[in-house]
PDB file of C-alpha atoms in Angstrom:
ATOM      1  CA  GLN A   1      -7.343 -11.434 -10.348  1.00 94.00           C
ATOM      2  CA  VAL A   2      -9.984 -13.654 -12.319  1.00 96.00           C
ATOM      3  CA  GLN A   3     -12.267 -16.219  -9.335  1.00 97.00           C
ATOM      4  CA  LEU A   4     -14.875 -18.281  -9.711  1.00 98.00           C
ATOM      5  CA  VAL A   5     -15.735 -19.234  -6.341  1.00 98.00           C
ATOM      6  CA  GLN A   6     -17.671 -22.138  -6.510  1.00 98.00           C
ATOM      7  CA  SER A   7     -20.351 -23.446  -3.607  1.00 97.00           C
ATOM      8  CA  GLY A   8     -19.870 -25.867  -0.821  1.00 97.00           C
ATOM      9  CA  ALA A   9     -20.617 -28.988  -0.722  1.00 98.00           C
ATOM     10  CA  GLU A  10     -23.899 -30.958  -1.191  1.00 98.00           C
ATOM     11  CA  VAL A  11     -25.620 -34.057  -0.087  1.00 98.00           C
ATOM     12  CA  LYS A  12     -28.333 -35.050  -1.919  1.00 98.00           C
ATOM     13  CA  LYS A  13     -30.848 -37.912  -1.826  1.00 98.00           C
ATOM     14  CA  PRO A  14     -31.602 -40.005  -4.742  1.00 97.00           C
ATOM     15  CA  GLY A  15     -34.268 -38.278  -7.075  1.00 97.00           C
ATOM     16  CA  ALA A  16     -33.870 -35.207  -5.792  1.00 98.00           C
ATOM     17  CA  SER A  17     -32.761 -31.698  -7.780  1.00 98.00           C
ATOM     18  CA  VAL A  18     -29.066 -29.808  -6.643  1.00 98.00           C
ATOM     19  CA  LYS A  19     -28.087 -26.254  -7.719  1.00 98.00           C
ATOM     20  CA  VAL A  20     -23.928 -25.362  -7.824  1.00 98.00           C
ATOM     21  CA  SER A  21     -23.640 -21.924  -7.915  1.00 98.00           C
ATOM     22  CA  CYS A  22     -20.220 -20.497  -9.194  1.00 98.00           C
ATOM     23  CA  LYS A  23     -19.196 -16.419  -8.520  1.00 98.00           C
ATOM     24  CA  ALA A  24     -16.904 -14.817 -11.217  1.00 98.00           C
ATOM     25  CA  SER A  25     -15.028 -11.768 -10.208  1.00 97.00           C
ATOM     26  CA  GLY A  26     -11.995 -10.178 -11.817  1.00 97.00           C
ATOM     27  CA  TYR A  27     -13.104  -9.789 -15.465  1.00 97.00           C
ATOM     28  CA  THR A  28     -16.140  -8.604 -17.167  1.00 96.00           C
ATOM     29  CA  PHE A  29     -19.223 -11.124 -16.510  1.00 96.00           C
ATOM     30  CA  SER A  30     -20.553 -11.103 -19.822  1.00 94.00           C
ATOM     31  CA  SER A  31     -17.595 -11.615 -22.165  1.00 94.00           C
ATOM     32  CA  TYR A  32     -16.867 -14.804 -21.519  1.00 95.00           C
ATOM     33  CA  TYR A  33     -19.055 -17.940 -22.145  1.00 95.00           C
ATOM     34  CA  MET A  34     -18.999 -20.861 -19.060  1.00 97.00           C
ATOM     35  CA  HIS A  35     -18.435 -24.036 -19.214  1.00 97.00           C
ATOM     36  CA  TRP A  36     -19.570 -27.168 -16.649  1.00 98.00           C
ATOM     37  CA  VAL A  37     -17.445 -30.209 -15.964  1.00 98.00           C
ATOM     38  CA  ARG A  38     -18.149 -32.861 -13.499  1.00 98.00           C
ATOM     39  CA  GLN A  39     -15.686 -35.699 -12.491  1.00 98.00           C
ATOM     40  CA  ALA A  40     -16.797 -38.813 -10.988  1.00 98.00           C
ATOM     41  CA  PRO A  41     -14.654 -40.158  -7.781  1.00 97.00           C
ATOM     42  CA  GLY A  42     -11.464 -41.197  -8.954  1.00 96.00           C
ATOM     43  CA  GLN A  43     -12.716 -41.344 -13.272  1.00 97.00           C
ATOM     44  CA  GLY A  44     -11.863 -38.620 -15.470  1.00 98.00           C
ATOM     45  CA  LEU A  45     -13.437 -35.644 -16.355  1.00 98.00           C
ATOM     46  CA  GLU A  46     -16.869 -35.237 -18.093  1.00 98.00           C
ATOM     47  CA  TRP A  47     -18.719 -31.953 -19.694  1.00 97.00           C
ATOM     48  CA  MET A  48     -22.003 -30.583 -18.769  1.00 97.00           C
ATOM     49  CA  GLY A  49     -22.352 -28.011 -20.832  1.00 96.00           C
ATOM     50  CA  ILE A  50     -21.641 -24.184 -21.713  1.00 96.00           C
ATOM     51  CA  ILE A  51     -23.452 -21.446 -21.397  1.00 96.00           C
ATOM     52  CA  ASN A  52     -23.277 -17.515 -22.713  1.00 94.00           C
ATOM     53  CA  PRO A  53     -24.211 -14.750 -20.231  1.00 95.00           C
ATOM     54  CA  SER A  54     -25.031 -12.043 -22.618  1.00 93.00           C
ATOM     55  CA  GLY A  55     -28.679 -13.893 -23.029  1.00 90.00           C
ATOM     56  CA  GLY A  56     -28.466 -17.040 -21.547  1.00 93.00           C
ATOM     57  CA  SER A  57     -27.941 -19.482 -24.492  1.00 94.00           C
ATOM     58  CA  THR A  58     -27.446 -23.288 -23.460  1.00 95.00           C
ATOM     59  CA  SER A  59     -25.721 -25.965 -25.330  1.00 94.00           C
ATOM     60  CA  TYR A  60     -26.016 -29.209 -23.091  1.00 95.00           C
ATOM     61  CA  ALA A  61     -24.228 -32.996 -23.127  1.00 94.00           C
ATOM     62  CA  GLN A  62     -26.700 -35.296 -25.039  1.00 93.00           C
ATOM     63  CA  LYS A  63     -26.303 -37.618 -21.598  1.00 95.00           C
ATOM     64  CA  LEU A  64     -27.174 -35.197 -20.122  1.00 97.00           C
ATOM     65  CA  GLN A  65     -30.504 -33.662 -21.967  1.00 95.00           C
ATOM     66  CA  GLY A  66     -33.428 -33.246 -19.845  1.00 96.00           C
ATOM     67  CA  ARG A  67     -32.444 -32.572 -16.473  1.00 98.00           C
ATOM     68  CA  ILE A  68     -29.594 -29.949 -16.612  1.00 98.00           C
ATOM     69  CA  THR A  69     -30.611 -26.185 -16.523  1.00 98.00           C
ATOM     70  CA  LEU A  70     -28.212 -23.339 -16.987  1.00 98.00           C
ATOM     71  CA  THR A  71     -28.239 -19.892 -15.801  1.00 98.00           C
ATOM     72  CA  ARG A  72     -26.603 -16.427 -14.920  1.00 98.00           C
ATOM     73  CA  ASP A  73     -27.704 -14.048 -13.152  1.00 97.00           C
ATOM     74  CA  ALA A  74     -25.576 -10.340 -14.610  1.00 96.00           C
ATOM     75  CA  SER A  75     -26.864  -8.477 -11.215  1.00 96.00           C
ATOM     76  CA  THR A  76     -24.801 -10.996  -9.384  1.00 97.00           C
ATOM     77  CA  SER A  77     -22.222 -11.655 -11.936  1.00 97.00           C
ATOM     78  CA  THR A  78     -23.292 -15.702 -10.972  1.00 98.00           C
ATOM     79  CA  PHE A  79     -23.739 -19.226 -12.480  1.00 98.00           C
ATOM     80  CA  TYR A  80     -25.898 -21.570 -11.596  1.00 98.00           C
ATOM     81  CA  MET A  81     -25.959 -25.300 -11.918  1.00 98.00           C
ATOM     82  CA  ASP A  82     -29.340 -27.329 -12.039  1.00 98.00           C
ATOM     83  CA  LEU A  83     -29.499 -31.408 -12.423  1.00 98.00           C
ATOM     84  CA  SER A  84     -32.641 -33.077 -11.391  1.00 98.00           C
ATOM     85  CA  SER A  85     -33.692 -36.909 -10.955  1.00 98.00           C
ATOM     86  CA  LEU A  86     -30.914 -36.992  -9.089  1.00 98.00           C
ATOM     87  CA  THR A  87     -28.889 -40.611  -8.622  1.00 98.00           C
ATOM     88  CA  SER A  88     -25.726 -41.803  -7.612  1.00 97.00           C
ATOM     89  CA  ASP A  89     -24.343 -41.650 -10.684  1.00 97.00           C
ATOM     90  CA  ASP A  90     -24.747 -37.754 -10.014  1.00 98.00           C
ATOM     91  CA  THR A  91     -22.301 -38.341  -7.191  1.00 98.00           C
ATOM     92  CA  ALA A  92     -19.304 -35.982  -8.113  1.00 98.00           C
ATOM     93  CA  VAL A  93     -16.907 -33.097  -7.819  1.00 98.00           C
ATOM     94  CA  TYR A  94     -18.649 -30.521  -9.688  1.00 98.00           C
ATOM     95  CA  TYR A  95     -16.859 -27.584 -11.559  1.00 98.00           C
ATOM     96  CA  CYS A  96     -17.055 -24.144 -13.201  1.00 98.00           C
ATOM     97  CA  ALA A  97     -14.656 -23.019 -15.831  1.00 98.00           C
ATOM     98  CA  ARG A  98     -14.390 -20.127 -17.829  1.00 97.00           C
ATOM     99  CA  LYS A  99     -14.549 -20.617 -21.443  1.00 95.00           C
ATOM    100  CA  ASN A 100     -11.599 -18.593 -24.323  1.00 91.00           C
ATOM    101  CA  SER A 101     -12.007 -15.868 -25.429  1.00 84.00           C
ATOM    102  CA  GLY A 102     -12.627 -16.095 -29.338  1.00 80.00           C
ATOM    103  CA  ASP A 103     -14.993 -18.371 -31.438  1.00 75.00           C
ATOM    104  CA  GLU A 104     -12.072 -20.773 -32.864  1.00 77.00           C
ATOM    105  CA  SER A 105     -11.610 -22.825 -30.269  1.00 85.00           C
ATOM    106  CA  THR A 106     -13.427 -23.611 -27.052  1.00 91.00           C
ATOM    107  CA  TYR A 107     -11.314 -24.762 -24.122  1.00 93.00           C
ATOM    108  CA  MET A 108     -11.303 -23.681 -20.495  1.00 96.00           C
ATOM    109  CA  ASP A 109      -8.658 -20.865 -19.097  1.00 94.00           C
ATOM    110  CA  VAL A 110      -9.345 -20.601 -15.504  1.00 96.00           C
ATOM    111  CA  TRP A 111     -11.668 -23.416 -13.660  1.00 98.00           C
ATOM    112  CA  GLY A 112     -13.044 -22.623 -10.133  1.00 98.00           C
ATOM    113  CA  LYS A 113     -12.530 -24.891  -7.166  1.00 98.00           C
ATOM    114  CA  GLY A 114     -14.622 -27.934  -7.802  1.00 98.00           C
ATOM    115  CA  THR A 115     -18.333 -28.077  -5.523  1.00 98.00           C
ATOM    116  CA  THR A 116     -18.517 -31.743  -3.990  1.00 98.00           C
ATOM    117  CA  VAL A 117     -21.983 -33.178  -4.775  1.00 98.00           C
ATOM    118  CA  THR A 118     -23.205 -36.375  -3.426  1.00 98.00           C
ATOM    119  CA  VAL A 119     -26.342 -38.552  -4.096  1.00 98.00           C
ATOM    120  CA  SER A 120     -27.428 -41.208  -1.110  1.00 97.00           C
ATOM    121  CA  SER A 121     -30.002 -42.662   0.450  1.00 94.00           C
TER     122      SER A 121
ATOM    123  CA  SER B   1     -18.929 -37.770 -31.114  1.00 87.00           C
ATOM    124  CA  TYR B   2     -15.552 -37.713 -30.843  1.00 90.00           C
ATOM    125  CA  GLU B   3     -13.670 -40.247 -28.945  1.00 93.00           C
ATOM    126  CA  LEU B   4      -9.899 -39.642 -27.746  1.00 95.00           C
ATOM    127  CA  THR B   5      -8.024 -41.845 -26.104  1.00 97.00           C
ATOM    128  CA  GLN B   6      -4.926 -42.147 -23.781  1.00 98.00           C
ATOM    129  CA  PRO B   7      -3.264 -44.768 -21.964  1.00 98.00           C
ATOM    130  CA  PRO B   8      -4.031 -44.635 -18.671  1.00 98.00           C
ATOM    131  CA  SER B   9       0.003 -44.363 -17.087  1.00 97.00           C
ATOM    132  CA  VAL B  10       2.607 -43.519 -18.249  1.00 98.00           C
ATOM    133  CA  SER B  11       6.332 -43.574 -15.533  1.00 98.00           C
ATOM    134  CA  VAL B  12       9.372 -41.843 -16.140  1.00 98.00           C
ATOM    135  CA  SER B  13      12.294 -40.669 -14.273  1.00 97.00           C
ATOM    136  CA  PRO B  14      12.728 -37.283 -12.625  1.00 97.00           C
ATOM    137  CA  GLY B  15      15.034 -35.635 -15.711  1.00 97.00           C
ATOM    138  CA  GLN B  16      14.033 -37.524 -18.241  1.00 97.00           C
ATOM    139  CA  THR B  17      11.323 -37.118 -21.090  1.00 98.00           C
ATOM    140  CA  ALA B  18       8.133 -38.002 -20.353  1.00 98.00           C
ATOM    141  CA  ARG B  19       5.300 -38.341 -24.046  1.00 98.00           C
ATOM    142  CA  ILE B  20       1.589 -38.528 -23.487  1.00 98.00           C
ATOM    143  CA  THR B  21      -0.073 -39.268 -25.885  1.00 97.00           C
ATOM    144  CA  CYS B  22      -4.055 -38.725 -26.972  1.00 97.00           C
ATOM    145  CA  SER B  23      -5.308 -40.475 -30.527  1.00 96.00           C
ATOM    146  CA  GLY B  24      -8.582 -39.562 -32.267  1.00 93.00           C
ATOM    147  CA  ASP B  25     -10.018 -38.695 -34.833  1.00 90.00           C
ATOM    148  CA  ALA B  26     -10.616 -34.888 -33.326  1.00 85.00           C
ATOM    149  CA  TRP B  27      -6.988 -34.757 -35.129  1.00 85.00           C
ATOM    150  CA  PRO B  28      -6.238 -32.702 -37.304  1.00 87.00           C
ATOM    151  CA  LYS B  29      -9.405 -30.826 -37.261  1.00 85.00           C
ATOM    152  CA  ARG B  30      -9.592 -29.392 -33.836  1.00 88.00           C
ATOM    153  CA  TYR B  31      -7.387 -27.631 -32.116  1.00 92.00           C
ATOM    154  CA  ALA B  32      -5.847 -29.789 -29.088  1.00 95.00           C
ATOM    155  CA  PHE B  33      -5.715 -28.628 -24.920  1.00 97.00           C
ATOM    156  CA  TRP B  34      -4.150 -30.159 -21.868  1.00 98.00           C
ATOM    157  CA  TYR B  35      -4.789 -29.869 -18.710  1.00 98.00           C
ATOM    158  CA  GLN B  36      -3.033 -30.903 -15.790  1.00 98.00           C
ATOM    159  CA  GLN B  37      -4.920 -32.498 -12.327  1.00 98.00           C
ATOM    160  CA  LYS B  38      -3.338 -32.955  -9.323  1.00 98.00           C
ATOM    161  CA  PRO B  39      -5.056 -34.513  -6.053  1.00 96.00           C
ATOM    162  CA  GLY B  40      -7.799 -32.350  -4.503  1.00 96.00           C
ATOM    163  CA  GLN B  41      -7.664 -29.212  -7.261  1.00 97.00           C
ATOM    164  CA  ALA B  42      -9.075 -28.494 -10.089  1.00 98.00           C
ATOM    165  CA  PRO B  43      -7.966 -29.209 -13.696  1.00 98.00           C
ATOM    166  CA  VAL B  44      -5.105 -26.311 -14.509  1.00 98.00           C
ATOM    167  CA  LEU B  45      -3.941 -25.873 -17.733  1.00 97.00           C
ATOM    168  CA  VAL B  46      -1.489 -26.465 -19.611  1.00 98.00           C
ATOM    169  CA  ILE B  47      -1.124 -26.585 -23.229  1.00 97.00           C
ATOM    170  CA  TYR B  48      -3.662 -24.672 -25.642  1.00 95.00           C
ATOM    171  CA  LYS B  49      -3.689 -24.586 -29.773  1.00 94.00           C
ATOM    172  CA  ASP B  50      -1.730 -27.645 -29.296  1.00 95.00           C
ATOM    173  CA  SER B  51       1.358 -26.235 -28.578  1.00 96.00           C
ATOM    174  CA  GLU B  52       0.718 -22.706 -26.440  1.00 96.00           C
ATOM    175  CA  ARG B  53       1.822 -22.898 -23.371  1.00 97.00           C
ATOM    176  CA  PRO B  54      -0.414 -20.684 -20.861  1.00 95.00           C
ATOM    177  CA  SER B  55       2.118 -17.727 -18.760  1.00 95.00           C
ATOM    178  CA  GLY B  56       2.812 -19.372 -15.831  1.00 95.00           C
ATOM    179  CA  ILE B  57       3.411 -22.943 -17.571  1.00 97.00           C
ATOM    180  CA  PRO B  58       6.850 -23.901 -17.320  1.00 97.00           C
ATOM    181  CA  GLU B  59       9.158 -24.176 -20.858  1.00 97.00           C
ATOM    182  CA  ARG B  60       9.076 -28.126 -20.224  1.00 98.00           C
ATOM    183  CA  PHE B  61       5.881 -28.452 -21.087  1.00 98.00           C
ATOM    184  CA  SER B  62       5.231 -28.753 -25.077  1.00 98.00           C
ATOM    185  CA  GLY B  63       3.156 -29.544 -27.194  1.00 97.00           C
ATOM    186  CA  SER B  64       2.584 -31.043 -30.827  1.00 96.00           C
ATOM    187  CA  SER B  65       0.401 -32.579 -33.231  1.00 94.00           C
ATOM    188  CA  SER B  66       1.116 -35.372 -36.247  1.00 93.00           C
ATOM    189  CA  GLY B  67      -1.824 -37.290 -37.921  1.00 92.00           C
ATOM    190  CA  THR B  68      -4.428 -37.918 -35.784  1.00 93.00           C
ATOM    191  CA  THR B  69      -2.346 -38.377 -32.685  1.00 95.00           C
ATOM    192  CA  VAL B  70      -1.265 -34.870 -30.005  1.00 97.00           C
ATOM    193  CA  THR B  71       1.497 -35.272 -28.020  1.00 98.00           C
ATOM    194  CA  LEU B  72       2.129 -33.655 -24.418  1.00 98.00           C
ATOM    195  CA  THR B  73       6.060 -33.898 -24.409  1.00 98.00           C
ATOM    196  CA  ILE B  74       7.216 -32.933 -20.579  1.00 98.00           C
ATOM    197  CA  SER B  75      10.736 -32.007 -21.189  1.00 98.00           C
ATOM    198  CA  GLY B  76      13.408 -32.946 -17.715  1.00 97.00           C
ATOM    199  CA  VAL B  77      10.276 -34.073 -15.518  1.00 98.00           C
ATOM    200  CA  GLN B  78      10.222 -32.928 -11.588  1.00 97.00           C
ATOM    201  CA  ALA B  79       8.787 -35.081  -8.919  1.00 97.00           C
ATOM    202  CA  GLU B  80       5.875 -32.479  -8.997  1.00 97.00           C
ATOM    203  CA  ASP B  81       4.809 -32.952 -12.384  1.00 98.00           C
ATOM    204  CA  GLU B  82       3.461 -35.858 -11.176  1.00 98.00           C
ATOM    205  CA  ALA B  83       0.226 -35.669 -11.908  1.00 98.00           C
ATOM    206  CA  ASP B  84      -3.091 -36.661 -14.109  1.00 98.00           C
ATOM    207  CA  TYR B  85      -3.199 -34.805 -17.371  1.00 98.00           C
ATOM    208  CA  TYR B  86      -5.916 -34.305 -19.904  1.00 98.00           C
ATOM    209  CA  CYS B  87      -6.779 -33.981 -23.638  1.00 98.00           C
ATOM    210  CA  GLN B  88      -9.395 -31.622 -24.748  1.00 97.00           C
ATOM    211  CA  SER B  89     -11.012 -30.855 -28.376  1.00 94.00           C
ATOM    212  CA  ALA B  90     -14.979 -29.602 -29.346  1.00 88.00           C
ATOM    213  CA  ASP B  91     -16.934 -32.070 -30.307  1.00 87.00           C
ATOM    214  CA  SER B  92     -18.126 -32.748 -33.486  1.00 81.00           C
ATOM    215  CA  ILE B  93     -21.155 -31.788 -33.118  1.00 80.00           C
ATOM    216  CA  GLY B  94     -20.156 -28.007 -32.736  1.00 77.00           C
ATOM    217  CA  LEU B  95     -17.205 -25.789 -31.889  1.00 75.00           C
ATOM    218  CA  PHE B  96     -18.502 -25.099 -27.915  1.00 86.00           C
ATOM    219  CA  HIS B  97     -18.750 -28.193 -27.245  1.00 90.00           C
ATOM    220  CA  VAL B  98     -16.141 -30.309 -25.555  1.00 94.00           C
ATOM    221  CA  VAL B  99     -14.948 -33.917 -25.107  1.00 95.00           C
ATOM    222  CA  PHE B 100     -12.268 -34.913 -22.764  1.00 97.00           C
ATOM    223  CA  GLY B 101      -9.441 -37.917 -23.173  1.00 97.00           C
ATOM    224  CA  GLY B 102      -9.726 -40.185 -20.744  1.00 98.00           C
ATOM    225  CA  GLY B 103      -6.669 -38.870 -18.641  1.00 98.00           C
ATOM    226  CA  THR B 104      -3.221 -40.203 -18.124  1.00 98.00           C
ATOM    227  CA  LYS B 105      -1.447 -40.577 -14.565  1.00 98.00           C
ATOM    228  CA  LEU B 106       2.341 -39.290 -14.831  1.00 98.00           C
ATOM    229  CA  THR B 107       3.885 -40.827 -12.011  1.00 98.00           C
ATOM    230  CA  VAL B 108       7.492 -40.174 -11.310  1.00 97.00           C
ATOM    231  CA  LEU B 109       9.861 -42.728 -10.307  1.00 94.00           C
TER     232      LEU B 109
END
């Protein structure tokens, strides 16, 4: 079955960077884009960006431009989300979520379980 | 960038019908999608392309669209339906950019 397995919880200091991984299995890695979404404690969902596994092209939320980098490693079927210059506002659960097939719309049909990132001095 | 507005909360008794709305200028230009999120869990897609139901989602979940408002309807609400619900569309910036509504907490009385 389709699975997205994310890396474990992280605790970081303000100003540091964090890298979260998302290992995909159960489907053809190169056929589906991957979204990243985060959720601060008690808050709603916030879209962060998307990556094309074929070629690695990316598109980011304007709010995070300059701080976020999405990459992928096709040899291990793994996606990565790198966020730099962390502040307490980046404390959240970070999800990878597979984009649906096709180009006429975009939504998330399979989600990882989430990775908790805590930013604290 | 589109803005999607949901009521913060909706309450219904078991067996009744719950209607959760999402208003915004994304509709009707874009498709609507709905996610259910229970505490401590990842979101789950319950409606896609306005009114389609993924496999495994109960028939009591349905979606509709009218003008600048889309609606998630849960008929015969069960206790297990208590959760947060989020609407979503592609953003005006580009088809692969995403915007979410603020979420609605459904309480089953």
